[in-house]
Short mmCIF file of C-alpha atoms in Angstrom, two decimals:
data_model
loop_
_atom_site.label_atom_id
_atom_site.label_comp_id
_atom_site.label_asym_id
_atom_site.label_seq_id
_atom_site.Cartn_x
_atom_site.Cartn_y
_atom_site.Cartn_z
CA UNK J 506 87.30 108.46 94.21
CA UNK J 507 86.36 105.14 95.48
CA UNK J 508 83.98 106.32 98.29
CA UNK J 509 81.60 103.84 99.94
CA UNK J 510 78.95 105.14 102.27
CA UNK J 511 76.75 103.21 104.85
CA UNK J 512 73.39 104.29 106.30
CA UNK J 513 72.70 104.42 109.31
CA UNK J 514 76.06 104.94 111.04
CA UNK J 515 74.58 103.68 114.21
CA UNK J 516 71.10 102.26 115.11
CA UNK J 517 69.41 101.08 118.41
CA UNK J 518 66.54 98.84 118.26
CA UNK J 519 64.40 96.64 120.49
CA UNK J 520 64.71 92.88 120.45
CA UNK J 521 62.53 91.27 117.81
CA UNK J 522 62.54 94.14 115.38
CA UNK J 523 64.26 94.23 111.98
CA UNK J 524 67.03 96.56 110.90
CA UNK J 525 68.03 97.50 107.40
CA UNK J 526 71.55 98.77 106.59
CA UNK J 527 72.50 100.32 103.22
CA UNK J 528 75.88 100.25 101.58
CA UNK J 529 76.33 102.57 98.59
CA UNK J 530 79.26 102.97 96.24
CA UNK J 531 79.05 106.74 95.59
CA UNK J 532 81.40 107.22 92.66
CA UNK J 533 81.80 103.84 90.99
CA UNK J 534 79.88 100.72 90.14
CA UNK J 535 80.17 97.74 92.23
CA UNK J 536 78.97 94.37 90.85
CA UNK J 537 80.16 92.75 93.96
CA UNK J 538 79.92 93.98 97.60
CA UNK J 539 80.83 92.10 100.78
CA UNK J 540 79.41 92.34 104.21
CA UNK J 541 81.48 92.00 107.38
CA UNK J 542 80.84 91.86 111.08
CA UNK J 543 83.36 92.90 113.53
CA UNK J 544 83.36 92.48 117.34
CA UNK J 545 85.39 94.76 119.63
CA UNK J 546 89.07 94.35 119.24
CA UNK J 547 88.70 91.63 116.68
CA UNK J 548 89.22 91.26 113.01
CA UNK J 549 86.72 91.48 110.38
CA UNK J 550 84.61 88.44 109.75
CA UNK J 551 83.06 87.94 106.18
CA UNK J 552 79.35 87.31 106.46
CA UNK J 553 78.45 87.19 102.78
CA UNK J 554 79.27 88.15 99.28
CA UNK J 555 76.68 90.08 97.44
CA UNK J 556 76.42 90.19 93.68
CA UNK J 557 74.32 92.50 91.65
CA UNK J 558 71.26 90.90 90.28
CA UNK J 559 71.78 87.50 91.96
CA UNK J 560 71.55 85.78 95.36
CA UNK J 561 74.14 86.23 97.90
CA UNK J 562 76.63 83.76 98.93
CA UNK J 563 76.84 83.31 102.58
CA UNK J 564 79.69 82.07 104.64
CA UNK J 565 79.48 78.94 106.63
CA UNK J 566 77.73 79.48 109.91
CA UNK J 567 75.85 82.74 108.77
CA UNK J 568 72.07 82.31 108.82
CA UNK J 569 70.87 83.60 105.47
CA UNK J 570 67.29 83.94 106.74
CA UNK J 571 68.44 86.15 109.58
CA UNK J 572 70.75 88.28 107.64
CA UNK J 573 69.03 89.08 104.39
CA UNK J 574 71.08 90.65 101.70
CA UNK J 575 69.70 92.48 98.43
CA UNK J 576 72.04 93.84 95.71
CA UNK J 577 69.49 95.48 93.53
CA UNK J 578 71.63 97.77 91.66
CA UNK J 579 75.25 98.41 90.77
CA UNK J 580 75.69 100.99 93.62
CA UNK J 581 73.42 99.70 96.37
CA UNK J 582 73.37 96.69 98.64
CA UNK J 583 71.40 96.22 101.76
CA UNK J 584 71.78 94.03 104.78
CA UNK J 585 68.64 93.49 106.79
CA UNK J 586 68.93 91.88 110.25
CA UNK J 587 65.63 90.19 110.93
CA UNK J 588 64.34 89.56 114.27
CA UNK J 589 67.33 91.06 116.00
CA UNK J 590 68.52 89.91 119.40
CA UNK J 591 71.14 91.26 121.73
CA UNK J 592 73.75 88.92 120.34
CA UNK J 593 73.27 90.49 116.95
CA UNK J 594 74.73 93.70 118.42
CA UNK J 595 78.03 94.41 116.52
CA UNK J 596 79.81 96.69 114.09
CA UNK J 597 78.70 95.86 110.54
CA UNK J 598 80.92 96.93 107.59
CA UNK J 599 80.44 96.57 103.99
CA UNK J 600 82.92 96.87 101.27
CA UNK J 601 82.62 97.23 97.39
CA UNK J 602 84.76 95.89 94.61
CA UNK J 603 85.78 98.43 91.98
CA UNK J 604 85.09 97.08 88.58
CA UNK J 605 84.23 93.68 87.42
CA UNK J 606 87.84 92.55 87.40
CA UNK J 607 88.98 94.68 90.27
CA UNK J 608 91.17 93.56 93.17
CA UNK J 609 90.67 96.54 95.58
CA UNK J 610 87.88 96.52 98.04
CA UNK J 611 86.85 99.84 99.46
CA UNK J 612 85.17 99.87 102.84
CA UNK J 613 82.35 101.82 104.14
CA UNK J 614 82.48 103.58 107.61
CA UNK J 615 80.48 100.89 109.27
CA UNK J 616 77.18 100.64 111.30
CA UNK J 617 77.04 100.15 114.90
CA UNK J 618 74.12 97.98 115.79
CA UNK J 619 72.87 97.77 119.42
CA UNK J 620 69.87 95.42 120.21
CA UNK J 621 68.29 96.13 123.55
CA UNK P 668 90.78 77.61 102.82
CA UNK P 669 93.16 80.51 103.38
CA UNK P 670 94.67 81.26 106.74
CA UNK P 671 96.28 84.58 107.41
CA UNK P 672 98.44 85.01 110.59
CA UNK P 673 99.51 88.47 111.73
CA UNK P 674 102.15 89.56 114.17
CA UNK P 675 102.62 91.29 116.45
CA UNK P 676 99.23 91.83 117.90
CA UNK P 677 100.24 95.11 119.53
CA UNK P 678 103.29 97.40 118.68
CA UNK P 679 104.43 100.40 120.55
CA UNK P 680 106.84 102.66 119.00
CA UNK P 681 108.44 106.07 119.61
CA UNK P 682 107.64 108.73 117.12
CA UNK P 683 110.19 108.85 114.41
CA UNK P 684 110.99 105.17 114.66
CA UNK P 685 110.04 102.46 112.09
CA UNK P 686 107.22 99.84 112.61
CA UNK P 687 107.06 96.60 111.04
CA UNK P 688 104.09 94.12 110.81
CA UNK P 689 104.46 90.70 109.42
CA UNK P 690 101.91 88.23 107.96
CA UNK P 691 101.95 84.76 106.71
CA UNK P 692 99.42 82.99 104.51
CA UNK P 693 98.75 79.40 103.73
CA UNK P 694 97.25 79.38 100.27
CA UNK P 695 99.91 79.39 97.53
CA UNK P 696 97.39 80.45 95.11
CA UNK P 697 96.83 83.84 96.87
CA UNK P 698 98.04 86.68 94.63
CA UNK P 699 96.78 89.89 96.14
CA UNK P 700 98.01 91.35 99.46
CA UNK P 701 96.29 94.55 100.69
CA UNK P 702 96.93 96.47 104.02
CA UNK P 703 94.33 98.35 105.78
CA UNK P 704 94.39 100.89 108.51
CA UNK P 705 91.30 101.16 110.82
CA UNK P 706 90.82 104.02 113.24
CA UNK P 707 88.45 103.75 116.16
CA UNK P 708 84.71 103.43 115.08
CA UNK P 709 85.62 103.73 111.43
CA UNK P 710 85.87 101.31 108.49
CA UNK P 711 89.18 99.98 107.20
CA UNK P 712 90.97 102.18 104.76
CA UNK P 713 93.35 100.60 102.07
CA UNK P 714 96.76 102.10 102.43
CA UNK P 715 98.83 99.97 100.17
CA UNK P 716 98.47 96.69 98.31
CA UNK P 717 100.79 94.36 96.39
CA UNK P 718 100.33 91.68 93.75
CA UNK P 719 102.15 88.44 93.44
CA UNK P 720 104.22 89.64 90.41
CA UNK P 721 105.90 92.27 92.41
CA UNK P 722 108.32 91.80 95.38
CA UNK P 723 108.18 95.27 97.01
CA UNK P 724 106.06 98.51 96.66
CA UNK P 725 106.41 101.75 98.27
CA UNK P 726 104.35 104.86 98.85
CA UNK P 727 105.99 107.70 100.77
CA UNK P 728 106.60 106.33 104.21
CA UNK P 729 104.86 103.03 103.72
CA UNK P 730 106.28 99.98 102.03
CA UNK P 731 105.23 96.40 101.52
CA UNK P 732 107.35 93.46 100.81
CA UNK P 733 106.29 90.09 99.49
CA UNK P 734 108.10 86.69 99.71
CA UNK P 735 106.00 84.16 97.66
CA UNK P 736 108.35 81.26 98.35
CA UNK P 737 108.25 81.75 102.12
CA UNK P 738 104.47 82.93 101.90
CA UNK P 739 104.84 86.01 103.96
CA UNK P 740 104.52 89.60 103.39
CA UNK P 741 105.39 92.78 105.68
CA UNK P 742 104.26 96.28 106.16
CA UNK P 743 106.97 98.83 106.90
CA UNK P 744 106.15 102.30 108.23
CA UNK P 745 109.13 104.69 108.51
CA UNK P 746 109.35 107.95 110.49
CA UNK P 747 106.17 107.13 112.46
CA UNK P 748 103.86 109.88 113.49
CA UNK P 749 101.17 109.96 116.14
CA UNK P 750 98.41 109.89 113.54
CA UNK P 751 99.84 106.48 112.39
CA UNK P 752 98.37 105.13 115.57
CA UNK P 753 95.60 102.70 114.66
CA UNK P 754 94.84 99.06 113.97
CA UNK P 755 96.36 97.69 110.79
CA UNK P 756 95.07 94.69 109.05
CA UNK P 757 96.70 92.51 106.37
CA UNK P 758 94.68 90.34 103.92
CA UNK P 759 95.01 87.97 101.09
CA UNK P 760 92.86 86.81 98.16
CA UNK P 761 93.26 84.52 95.32
CA UNK P 762 92.11 86.59 92.35
CA UNK P 763 90.24 89.68 91.32
CA UNK P 764 86.78 89.67 92.68
CA UNK P 765 87.51 87.14 95.28
CA UNK P 766 86.81 87.53 98.90
CA UNK P 767 89.62 88.72 101.35
CA UNK P 768 90.92 86.64 104.30
CA UNK P 769 92.05 89.03 106.98
CA UNK P 770 94.88 88.54 109.60
CA UNK P 771 94.01 89.20 113.21
CA UNK P 772 95.14 92.92 113.30
CA UNK P 773 97.99 94.75 114.73
CA UNK P 774 97.22 97.69 117.25
CA UNK P 775 100.07 100.30 116.58
CA UNK P 776 100.74 103.09 119.22
CA UNK P 777 103.11 105.84 118.29
CA UNK P 778 104.24 107.63 121.39
CA UNK P 779 105.02 111.26 121.03
#
């Protein structure tokens, strides 16, 4: 149990276009999901906390208008990188919290975004 | 906010030996400490976790110890195998549903 999927696993896009990444909890409900960004050989950097049915909470320094997050159901959160630029190229990873009072975060496999 | 320091940043061990990774945290209110294993190009995988009401937890070859007074916790891997080679991250959070603060990661290489 506790499987989280991400789609797509990798994407290449042109500068100026928007890219949507989906995060799904496959066998449990997740009222809270998190979005991280990871640069090569570095740790995970939390971008935002996504709560089902409400607005996401963004970490300091993360542009909410550039990284749009929607958590429309208990099993799906999406991250849209708007007007992507080469500096947005990174590994994006989501995680889902199991249960309303859960501690454990289960991570998706990540999405490699390359902006040309 | 919380700050988590992790050491060492790289660790090379001979197959069969033990590996120990240490983390310290700054927020005394943190009460949940998970460890994740991340293989190249994949997402982190939860391998073991501990809560503040427990001092030690073991799962086969993996164990975690917690010293709340000193605000540090450690991961112990015994009888290491080549498939243990990966990057390991420690993390801390204050309460259920709260965000995790990650350490910088330890790249472990198990030499056959």
